[in-house]
XYZ file of N, CA and C in Angstrom:
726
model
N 257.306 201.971 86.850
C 256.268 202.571 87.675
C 255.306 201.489 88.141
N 255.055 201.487 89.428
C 253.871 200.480 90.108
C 252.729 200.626 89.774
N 251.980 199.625 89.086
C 250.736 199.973 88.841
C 249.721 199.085 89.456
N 248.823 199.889 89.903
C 247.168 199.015 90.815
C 246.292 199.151 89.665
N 245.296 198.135 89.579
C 243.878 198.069 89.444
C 242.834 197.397 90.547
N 242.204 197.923 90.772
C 240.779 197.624 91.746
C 239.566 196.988 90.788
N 239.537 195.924 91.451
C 238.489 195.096 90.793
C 237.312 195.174 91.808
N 235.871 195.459 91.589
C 235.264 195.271 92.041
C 234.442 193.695 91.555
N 234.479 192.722 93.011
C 233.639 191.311 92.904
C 232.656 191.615 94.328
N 231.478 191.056 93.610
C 230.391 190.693 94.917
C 229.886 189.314 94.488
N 229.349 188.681 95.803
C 228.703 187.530 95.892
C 227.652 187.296 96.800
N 226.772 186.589 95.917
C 225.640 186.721 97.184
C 225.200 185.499 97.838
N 224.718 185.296 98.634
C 224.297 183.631 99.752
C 225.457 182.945 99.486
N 226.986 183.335 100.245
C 227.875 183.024 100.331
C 228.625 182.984 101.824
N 229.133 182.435 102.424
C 230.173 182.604 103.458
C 231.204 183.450 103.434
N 231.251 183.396 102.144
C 232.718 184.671 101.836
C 231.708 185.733 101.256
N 231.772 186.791 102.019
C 231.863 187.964 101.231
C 233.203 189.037 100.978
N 232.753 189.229 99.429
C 233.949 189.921 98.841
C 233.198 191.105 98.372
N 234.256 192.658 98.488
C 234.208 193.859 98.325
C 235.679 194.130 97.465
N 235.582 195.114 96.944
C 236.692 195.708 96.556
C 237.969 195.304 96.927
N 239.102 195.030 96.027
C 240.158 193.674 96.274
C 241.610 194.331 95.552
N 242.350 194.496 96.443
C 243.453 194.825 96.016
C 244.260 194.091 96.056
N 245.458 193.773 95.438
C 246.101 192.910 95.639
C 247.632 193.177 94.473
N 249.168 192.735 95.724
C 249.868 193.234 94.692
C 250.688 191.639 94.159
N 250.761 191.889 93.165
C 251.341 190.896 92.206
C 252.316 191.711 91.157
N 253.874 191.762 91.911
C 254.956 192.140 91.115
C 255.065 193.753 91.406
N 255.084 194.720 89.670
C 254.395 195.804 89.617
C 253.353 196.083 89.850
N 252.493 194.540 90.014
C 251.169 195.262 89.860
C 249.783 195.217 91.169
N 249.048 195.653 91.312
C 248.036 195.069 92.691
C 246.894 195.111 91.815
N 245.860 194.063 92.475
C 244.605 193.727 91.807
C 243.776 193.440 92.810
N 242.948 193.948 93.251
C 242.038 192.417 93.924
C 242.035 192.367 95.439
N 241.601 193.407 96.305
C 241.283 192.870 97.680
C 240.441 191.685 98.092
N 240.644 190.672 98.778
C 239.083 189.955 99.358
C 239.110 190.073 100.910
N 238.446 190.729 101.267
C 237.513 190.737 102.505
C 236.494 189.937 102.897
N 237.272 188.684 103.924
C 236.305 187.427 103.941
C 235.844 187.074 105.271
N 234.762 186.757 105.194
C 234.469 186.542 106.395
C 234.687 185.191 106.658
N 235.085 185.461 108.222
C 236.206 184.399 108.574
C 235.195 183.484 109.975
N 234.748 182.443 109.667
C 234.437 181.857 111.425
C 235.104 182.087 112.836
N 234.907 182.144 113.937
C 235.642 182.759 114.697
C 237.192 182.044 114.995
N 237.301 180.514 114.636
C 238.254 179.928 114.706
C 239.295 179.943 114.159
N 239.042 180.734 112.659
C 239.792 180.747 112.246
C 241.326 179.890 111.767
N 242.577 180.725 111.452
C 243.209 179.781 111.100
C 243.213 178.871 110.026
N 244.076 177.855 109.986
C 244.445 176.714 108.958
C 245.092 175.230 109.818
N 244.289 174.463 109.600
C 245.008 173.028 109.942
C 245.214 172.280 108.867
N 246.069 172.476 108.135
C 246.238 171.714 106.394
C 246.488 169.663 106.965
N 245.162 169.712 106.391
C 246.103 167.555 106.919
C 247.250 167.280 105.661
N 247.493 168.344 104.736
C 249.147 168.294 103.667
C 250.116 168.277 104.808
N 249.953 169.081 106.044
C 251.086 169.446 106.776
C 251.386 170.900 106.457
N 250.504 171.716 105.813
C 250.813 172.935 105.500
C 250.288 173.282 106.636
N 250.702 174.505 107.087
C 250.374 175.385 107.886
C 249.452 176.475 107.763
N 248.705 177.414 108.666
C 247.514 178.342 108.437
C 247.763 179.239 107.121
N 246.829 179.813 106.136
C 247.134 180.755 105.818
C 245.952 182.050 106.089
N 246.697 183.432 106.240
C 246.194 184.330 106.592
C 246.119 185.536 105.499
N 245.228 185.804 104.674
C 245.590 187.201 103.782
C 244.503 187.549 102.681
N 244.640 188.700 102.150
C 244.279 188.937 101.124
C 244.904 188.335 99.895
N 243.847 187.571 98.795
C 243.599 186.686 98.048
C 244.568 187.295 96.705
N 245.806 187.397 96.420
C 246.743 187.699 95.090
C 246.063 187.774 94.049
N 245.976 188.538 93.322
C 244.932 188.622 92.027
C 246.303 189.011 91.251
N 246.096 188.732 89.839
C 246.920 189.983 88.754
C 246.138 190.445 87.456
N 245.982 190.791 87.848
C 245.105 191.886 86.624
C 245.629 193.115 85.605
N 246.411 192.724 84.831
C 246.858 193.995 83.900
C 245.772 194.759 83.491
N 246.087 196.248 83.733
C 245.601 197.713 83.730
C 245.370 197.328 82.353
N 244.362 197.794 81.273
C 244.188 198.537 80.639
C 244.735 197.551 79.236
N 244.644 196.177 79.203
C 244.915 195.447 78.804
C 244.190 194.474 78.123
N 243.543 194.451 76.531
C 242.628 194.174 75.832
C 240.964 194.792 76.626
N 240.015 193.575 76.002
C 238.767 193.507 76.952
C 238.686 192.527 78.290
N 238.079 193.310 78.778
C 237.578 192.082 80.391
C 236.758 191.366 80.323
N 236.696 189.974 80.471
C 235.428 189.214 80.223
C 235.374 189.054 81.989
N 233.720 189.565 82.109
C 233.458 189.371 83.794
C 232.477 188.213 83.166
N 232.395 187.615 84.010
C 231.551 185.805 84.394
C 230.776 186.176 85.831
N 229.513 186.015 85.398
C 228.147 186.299 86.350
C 227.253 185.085 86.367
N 227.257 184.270 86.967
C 226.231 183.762 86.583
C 226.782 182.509 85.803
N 228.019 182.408 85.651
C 228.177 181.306 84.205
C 228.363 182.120 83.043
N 227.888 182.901 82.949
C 228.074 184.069 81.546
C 229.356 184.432 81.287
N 230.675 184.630 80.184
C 231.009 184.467 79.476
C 231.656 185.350 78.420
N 232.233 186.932 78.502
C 232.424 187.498 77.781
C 233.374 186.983 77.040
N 234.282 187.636 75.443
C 235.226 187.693 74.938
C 235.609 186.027 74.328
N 234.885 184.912 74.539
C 235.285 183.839 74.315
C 236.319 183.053 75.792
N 236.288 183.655 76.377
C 236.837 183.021 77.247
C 236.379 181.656 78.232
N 236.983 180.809 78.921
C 236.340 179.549 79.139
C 235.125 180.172 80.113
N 234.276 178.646 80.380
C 233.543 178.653 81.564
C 233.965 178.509 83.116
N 234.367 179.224 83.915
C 234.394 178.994 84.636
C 234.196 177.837 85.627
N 234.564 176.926 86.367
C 234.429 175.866 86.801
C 233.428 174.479 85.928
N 233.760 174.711 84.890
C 233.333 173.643 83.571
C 234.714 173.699 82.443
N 235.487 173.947 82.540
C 236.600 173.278 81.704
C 237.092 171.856 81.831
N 237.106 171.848 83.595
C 237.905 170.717 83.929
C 236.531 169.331 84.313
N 237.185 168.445 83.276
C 236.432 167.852 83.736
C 236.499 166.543 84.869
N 235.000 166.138 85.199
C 234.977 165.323 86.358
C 235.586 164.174 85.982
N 234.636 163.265 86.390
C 235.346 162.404 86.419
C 235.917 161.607 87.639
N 237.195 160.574 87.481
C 237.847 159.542 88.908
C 238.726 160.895 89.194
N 239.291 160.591 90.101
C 240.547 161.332 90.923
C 241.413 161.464 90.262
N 242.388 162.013 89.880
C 243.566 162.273 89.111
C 244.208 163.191 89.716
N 245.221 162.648 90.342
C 246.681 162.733 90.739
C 247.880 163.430 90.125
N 247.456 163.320 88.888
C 248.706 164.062 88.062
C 248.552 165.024 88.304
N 249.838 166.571 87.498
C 249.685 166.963 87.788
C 249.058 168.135 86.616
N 248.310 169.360 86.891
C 247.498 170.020 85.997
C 248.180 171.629 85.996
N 248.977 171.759 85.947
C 250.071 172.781 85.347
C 250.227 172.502 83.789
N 250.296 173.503 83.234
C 251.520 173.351 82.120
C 253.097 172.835 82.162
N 253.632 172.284 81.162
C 254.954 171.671 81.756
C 255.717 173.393 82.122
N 256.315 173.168 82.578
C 257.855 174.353 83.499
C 258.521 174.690 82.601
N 258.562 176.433 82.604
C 259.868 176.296 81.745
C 259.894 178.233 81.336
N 260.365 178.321 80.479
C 259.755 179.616 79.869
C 259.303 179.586 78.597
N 259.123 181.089 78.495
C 257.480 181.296 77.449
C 258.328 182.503 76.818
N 257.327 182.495 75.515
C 257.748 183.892 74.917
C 256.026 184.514 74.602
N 255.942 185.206 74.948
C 254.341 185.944 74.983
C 254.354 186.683 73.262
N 255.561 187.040 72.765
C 255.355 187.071 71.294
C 254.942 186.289 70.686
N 255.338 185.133 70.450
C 255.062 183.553 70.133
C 253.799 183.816 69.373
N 253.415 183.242 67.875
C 252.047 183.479 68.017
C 251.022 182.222 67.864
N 251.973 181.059 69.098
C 251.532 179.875 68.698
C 251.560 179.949 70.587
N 251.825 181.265 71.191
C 251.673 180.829 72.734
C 250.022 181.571 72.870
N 249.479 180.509 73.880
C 248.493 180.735 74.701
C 248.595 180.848 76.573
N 248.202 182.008 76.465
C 248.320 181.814 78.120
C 247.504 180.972 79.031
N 247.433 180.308 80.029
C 246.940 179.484 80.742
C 245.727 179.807 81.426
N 244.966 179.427 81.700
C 243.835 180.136 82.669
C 243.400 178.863 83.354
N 243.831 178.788 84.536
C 243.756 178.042 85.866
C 242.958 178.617 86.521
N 241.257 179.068 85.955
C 240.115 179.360 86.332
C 239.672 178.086 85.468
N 239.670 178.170 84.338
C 239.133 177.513 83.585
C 239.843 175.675 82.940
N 240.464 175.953 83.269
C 241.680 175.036 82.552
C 242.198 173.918 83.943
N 241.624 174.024 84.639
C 241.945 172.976 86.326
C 241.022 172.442 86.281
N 240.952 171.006 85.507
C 239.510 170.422 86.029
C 238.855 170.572 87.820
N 237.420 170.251 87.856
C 236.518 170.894 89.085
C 237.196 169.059 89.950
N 237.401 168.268 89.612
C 237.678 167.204 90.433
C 239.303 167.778 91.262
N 240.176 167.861 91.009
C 241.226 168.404 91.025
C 241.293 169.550 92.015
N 240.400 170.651 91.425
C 239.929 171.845 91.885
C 239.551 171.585 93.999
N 238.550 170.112 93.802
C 238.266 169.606 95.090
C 239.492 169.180 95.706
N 239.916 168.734 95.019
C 240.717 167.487 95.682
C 242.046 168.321 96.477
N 242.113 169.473 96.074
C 243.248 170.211 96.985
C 242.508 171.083 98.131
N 240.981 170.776 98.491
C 240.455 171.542 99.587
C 239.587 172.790 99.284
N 239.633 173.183 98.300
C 238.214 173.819 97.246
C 237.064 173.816 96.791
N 236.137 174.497 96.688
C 234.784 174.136 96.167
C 235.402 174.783 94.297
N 235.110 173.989 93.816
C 235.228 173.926 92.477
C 234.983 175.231 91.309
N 233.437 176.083 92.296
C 232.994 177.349 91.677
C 233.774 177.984 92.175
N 234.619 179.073 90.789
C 235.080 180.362 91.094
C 234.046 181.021 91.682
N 234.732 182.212 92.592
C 233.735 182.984 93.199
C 234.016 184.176 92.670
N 235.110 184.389 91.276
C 235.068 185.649 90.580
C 235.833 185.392 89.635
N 235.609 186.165 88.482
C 236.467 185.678 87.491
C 236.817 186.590 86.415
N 238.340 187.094 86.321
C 238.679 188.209 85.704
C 239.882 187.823 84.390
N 239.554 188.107 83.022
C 240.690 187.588 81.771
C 240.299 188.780 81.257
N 241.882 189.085 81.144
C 242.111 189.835 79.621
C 243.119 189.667 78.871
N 243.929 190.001 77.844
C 244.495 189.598 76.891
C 245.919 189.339 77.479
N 246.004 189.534 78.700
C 247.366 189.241 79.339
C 247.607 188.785 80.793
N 246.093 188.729 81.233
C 245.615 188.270 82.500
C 244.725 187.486 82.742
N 244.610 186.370 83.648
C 243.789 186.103 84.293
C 243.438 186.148 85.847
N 242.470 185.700 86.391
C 242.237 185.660 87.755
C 241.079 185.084 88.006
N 241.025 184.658 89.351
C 239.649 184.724 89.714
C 239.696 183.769 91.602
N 238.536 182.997 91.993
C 239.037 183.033 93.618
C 238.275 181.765 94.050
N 238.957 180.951 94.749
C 238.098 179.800 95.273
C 238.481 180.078 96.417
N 236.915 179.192 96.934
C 236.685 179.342 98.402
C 236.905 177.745 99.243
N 237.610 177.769 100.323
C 238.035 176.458 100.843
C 236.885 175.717 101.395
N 236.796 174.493 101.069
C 235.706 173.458 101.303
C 236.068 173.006 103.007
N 236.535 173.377 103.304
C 236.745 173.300 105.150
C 237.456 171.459 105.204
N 237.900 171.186 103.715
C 238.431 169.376 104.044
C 239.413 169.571 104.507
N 240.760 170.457 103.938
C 241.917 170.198 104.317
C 242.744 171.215 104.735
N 241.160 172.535 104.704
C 242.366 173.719 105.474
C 240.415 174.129 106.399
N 241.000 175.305 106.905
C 239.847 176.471 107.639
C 239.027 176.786 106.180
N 237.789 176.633 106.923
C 236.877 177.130 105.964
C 236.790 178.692 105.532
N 237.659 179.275 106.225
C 237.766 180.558 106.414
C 238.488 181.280 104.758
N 239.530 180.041 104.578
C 240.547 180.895 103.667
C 240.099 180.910 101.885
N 240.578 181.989 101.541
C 240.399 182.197 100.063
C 241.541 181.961 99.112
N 241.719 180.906 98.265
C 242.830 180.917 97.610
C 242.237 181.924 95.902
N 243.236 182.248 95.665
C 243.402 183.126 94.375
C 244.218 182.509 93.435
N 243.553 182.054 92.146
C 244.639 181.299 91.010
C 244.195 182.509 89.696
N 245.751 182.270 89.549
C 246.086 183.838 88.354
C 246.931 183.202 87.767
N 246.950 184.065 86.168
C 248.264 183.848 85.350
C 248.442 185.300 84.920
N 250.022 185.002 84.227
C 250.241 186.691 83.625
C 250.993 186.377 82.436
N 250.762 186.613 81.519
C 251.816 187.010 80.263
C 253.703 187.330 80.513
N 253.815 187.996 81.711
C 254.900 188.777 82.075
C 255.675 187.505 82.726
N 256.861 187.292 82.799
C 257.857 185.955 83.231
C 258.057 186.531 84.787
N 258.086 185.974 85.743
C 258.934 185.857 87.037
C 259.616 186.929 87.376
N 260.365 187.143 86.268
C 261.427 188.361 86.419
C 261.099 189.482 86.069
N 260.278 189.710 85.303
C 259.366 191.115 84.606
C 258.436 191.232 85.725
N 258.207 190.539 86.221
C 256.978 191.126 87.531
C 257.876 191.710 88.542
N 259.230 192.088 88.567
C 259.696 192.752 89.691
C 259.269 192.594 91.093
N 259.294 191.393 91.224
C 259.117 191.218 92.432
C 259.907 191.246 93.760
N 259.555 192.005 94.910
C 260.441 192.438 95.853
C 261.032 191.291 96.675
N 262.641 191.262 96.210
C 263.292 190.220 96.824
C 263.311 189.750 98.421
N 263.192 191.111 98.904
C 262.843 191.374 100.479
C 261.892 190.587 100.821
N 261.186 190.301 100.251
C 259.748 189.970 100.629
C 259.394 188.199 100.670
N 260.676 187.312 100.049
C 260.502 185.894 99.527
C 261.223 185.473 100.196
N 260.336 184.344 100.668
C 259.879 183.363 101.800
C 260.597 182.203 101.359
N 260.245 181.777 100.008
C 261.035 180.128 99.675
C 261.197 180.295 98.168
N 262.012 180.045 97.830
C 262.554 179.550 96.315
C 263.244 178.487 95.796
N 262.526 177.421 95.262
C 263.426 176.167 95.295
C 262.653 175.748 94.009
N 263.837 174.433 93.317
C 262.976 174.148 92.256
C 261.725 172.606 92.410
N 261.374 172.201 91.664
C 260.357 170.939 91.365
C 260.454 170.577 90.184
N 261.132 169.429 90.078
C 261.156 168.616 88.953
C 261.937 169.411 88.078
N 263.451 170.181 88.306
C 263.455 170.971 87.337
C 263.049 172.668 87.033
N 261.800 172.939 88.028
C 261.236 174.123 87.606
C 261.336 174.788 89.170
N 261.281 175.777 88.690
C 261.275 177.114 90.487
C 259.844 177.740 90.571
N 259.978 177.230 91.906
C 258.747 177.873 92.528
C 259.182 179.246 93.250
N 258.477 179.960 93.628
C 258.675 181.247 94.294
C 257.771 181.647 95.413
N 257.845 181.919 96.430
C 256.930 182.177 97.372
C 257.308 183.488 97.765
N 255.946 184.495 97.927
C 256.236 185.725 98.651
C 255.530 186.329 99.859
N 255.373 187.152 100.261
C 255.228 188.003 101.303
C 254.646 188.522 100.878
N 252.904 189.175 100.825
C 252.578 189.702 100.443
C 252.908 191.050 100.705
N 253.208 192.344 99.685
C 253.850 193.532 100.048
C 253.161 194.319 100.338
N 251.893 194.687 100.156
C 250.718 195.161 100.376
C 249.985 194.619 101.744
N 249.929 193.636 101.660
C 249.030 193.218 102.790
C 249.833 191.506 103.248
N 251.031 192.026 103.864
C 251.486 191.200 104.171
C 251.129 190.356 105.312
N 250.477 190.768 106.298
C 250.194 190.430 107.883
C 248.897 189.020 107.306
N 248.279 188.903 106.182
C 247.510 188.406 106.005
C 247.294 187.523 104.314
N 248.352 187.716 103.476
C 248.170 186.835 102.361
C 249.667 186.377 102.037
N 250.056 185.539 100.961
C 251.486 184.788 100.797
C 250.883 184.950 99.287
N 251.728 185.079 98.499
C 251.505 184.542 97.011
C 252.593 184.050 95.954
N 252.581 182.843 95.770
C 253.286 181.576 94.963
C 253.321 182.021 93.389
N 254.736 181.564 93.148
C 254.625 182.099 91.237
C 255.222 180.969 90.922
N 254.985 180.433 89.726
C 255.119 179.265 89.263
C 255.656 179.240 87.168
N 256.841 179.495 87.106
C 256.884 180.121 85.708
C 256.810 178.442 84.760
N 255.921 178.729 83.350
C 255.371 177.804 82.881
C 255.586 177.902 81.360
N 255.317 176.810 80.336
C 255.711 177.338 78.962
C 254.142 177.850 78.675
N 253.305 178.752 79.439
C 252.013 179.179 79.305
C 252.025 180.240 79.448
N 253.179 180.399 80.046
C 252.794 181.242 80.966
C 253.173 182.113 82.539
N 253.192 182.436 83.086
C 253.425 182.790 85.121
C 251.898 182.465 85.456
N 251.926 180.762 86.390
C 250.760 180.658 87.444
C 251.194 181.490 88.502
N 250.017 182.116 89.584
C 250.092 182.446 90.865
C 248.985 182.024 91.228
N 249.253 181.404 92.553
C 248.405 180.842 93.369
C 248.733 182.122 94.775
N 247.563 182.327 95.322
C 247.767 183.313 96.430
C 246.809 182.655 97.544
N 247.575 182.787 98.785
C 246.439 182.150 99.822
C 245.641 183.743 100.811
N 244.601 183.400 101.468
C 244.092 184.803 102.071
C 243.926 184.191 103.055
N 243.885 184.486 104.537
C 243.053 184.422 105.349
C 243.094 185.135 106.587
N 242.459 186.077 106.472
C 242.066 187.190 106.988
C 241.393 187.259 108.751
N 241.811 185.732 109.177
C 241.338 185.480 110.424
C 242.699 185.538 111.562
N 243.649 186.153 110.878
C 244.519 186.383 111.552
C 245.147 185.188 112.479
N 244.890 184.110 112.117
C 244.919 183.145 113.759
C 246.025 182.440 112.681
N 247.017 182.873 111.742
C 248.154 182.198 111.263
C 249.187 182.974 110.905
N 250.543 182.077 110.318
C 251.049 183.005 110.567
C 251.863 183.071 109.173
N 252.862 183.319 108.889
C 253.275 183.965 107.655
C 253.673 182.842 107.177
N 254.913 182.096 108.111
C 255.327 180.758 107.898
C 254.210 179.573 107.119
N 253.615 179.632 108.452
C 251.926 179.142 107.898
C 251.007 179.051 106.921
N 251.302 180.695 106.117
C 250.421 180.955 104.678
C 250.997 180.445 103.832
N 252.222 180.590 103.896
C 253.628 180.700 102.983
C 253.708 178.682 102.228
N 253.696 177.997 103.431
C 253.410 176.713 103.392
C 252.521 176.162 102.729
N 251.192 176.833 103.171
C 250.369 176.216 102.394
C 250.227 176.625 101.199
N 250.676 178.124 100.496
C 250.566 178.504 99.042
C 251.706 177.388 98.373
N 252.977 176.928 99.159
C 253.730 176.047 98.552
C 253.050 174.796 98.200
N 251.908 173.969 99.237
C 251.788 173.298 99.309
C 250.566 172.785 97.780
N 250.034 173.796 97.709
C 249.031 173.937 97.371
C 249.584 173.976 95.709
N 250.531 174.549 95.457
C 251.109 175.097 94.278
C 251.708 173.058 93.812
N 252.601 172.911 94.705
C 253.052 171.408 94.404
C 252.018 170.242 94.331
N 250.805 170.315 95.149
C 249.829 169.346 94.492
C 249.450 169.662 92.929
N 249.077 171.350 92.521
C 248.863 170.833 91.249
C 249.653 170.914 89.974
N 251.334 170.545 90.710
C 252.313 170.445 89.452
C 252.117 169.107 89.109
């Protein structure tokens, strides 16, 4: 059975404003962002990626431990700080994934990943990001949360979404119809999709890890790109930080 959760995020003296956020990831949808977009819109990636257009991929398991919401820097459940895990520092190139591979979520020596917290903020820049999450959602089998593009290497317009899930690649049932690119890196498979929900406007990347399932989701809601376009840059974006 398909299951949604609706997250409500707001932000205030922001360029992006966000409302109520749906978003589907596998079985599941989480997370609309409704962003406001400059009129130019679009994506000019200097990676060579192309525009992306959509609502921002969240995954959020229903009903799944406690939620730690982060306001302010604040902090429920023990979970990290938000854009203070990673630290500064020179440039670093490597890459900030977990190594590739699979996971067993029984394990009681596995931890899941949280690429809110766990991506140093240098890094975070260095792929075209402002470093502060602009929302931030963990629970005992999820994470999420949403950066907003620093206008260096794409449209200032777009919202990328970095998530993890407990659930492997293949347990997220994801609609084959819908995937754009599948190839491996170094060994490991990347996955690119179509968003099924709100396809005309987001792409979202799965990345299976011994942490874990990363998803990286691109949004941009200015319509001035195109699927090819989103699709690219969630790849692109996903391979800088393997």
């Amino acid at each position: 059975m398909k299951r949604q959760v609706t997250v409500a995020t707001l932000m205030v003296g922001s360029t992006v404003m966000l409302s109520s956020c749906v978003a589907d990831i596998g079985t599941r949808s989480a997370s609309e962002e409704t962003t406001k977009v400059d009129e130019a819109g679009g994506i000019s990636s200097t990676d060579g990626a192309g525009g992306t257009n959509g609502d921002a991929g969240d995954d959020v398991h229903d009903n799944q431990g406690e939620t730690a919401h982060t306001n302010g820097g604040e902090n429920a459940g023990g979970a990290g700080q938000p854009g203070e895990a990673g630290a500064t520092g020179s440039e670093d190139t490597s890459g900030v994934l977990p190594p590739l591979g699979e996971f067993d979520p029984a394990d009681p020596s596995f931890e899941l990943f949280d690429p809110c917290t766990e991506i140093p903020s240098n890094k975070i820049e260095g792929i075209g990001l402002k470093p502060r999450p602009l929302d931030y959602r963990r629970d005992s089998g999820s994470t999420f949360c949403n950066f907003e593009s620093s206008g260096s290497n794409f449209s200032a317009g777009v919202l990328v979404s970095m998530a993890s899930d407990s659930d492997s690649i293949d347990a997220l049932n994801l609609n084959e119809e819908l995937q754009q690119k599948s190839h491996g890196v170094e060994g490991k498979q990347i996955q690119i999709y179509r968003s099924e929900i709100f396809g005309g406007t987001q792409c979202d990347g799965y990345v299976l890890t011994e942490r874990g399932t990363v998803i990286v989701s691109v949004n941009d809601i200015g319509s001035q790109s195109t699927t090819e376009e989103r699709c690219n840059l969630t790849d692109s974006l996903i391979n800088q930080l393997s």
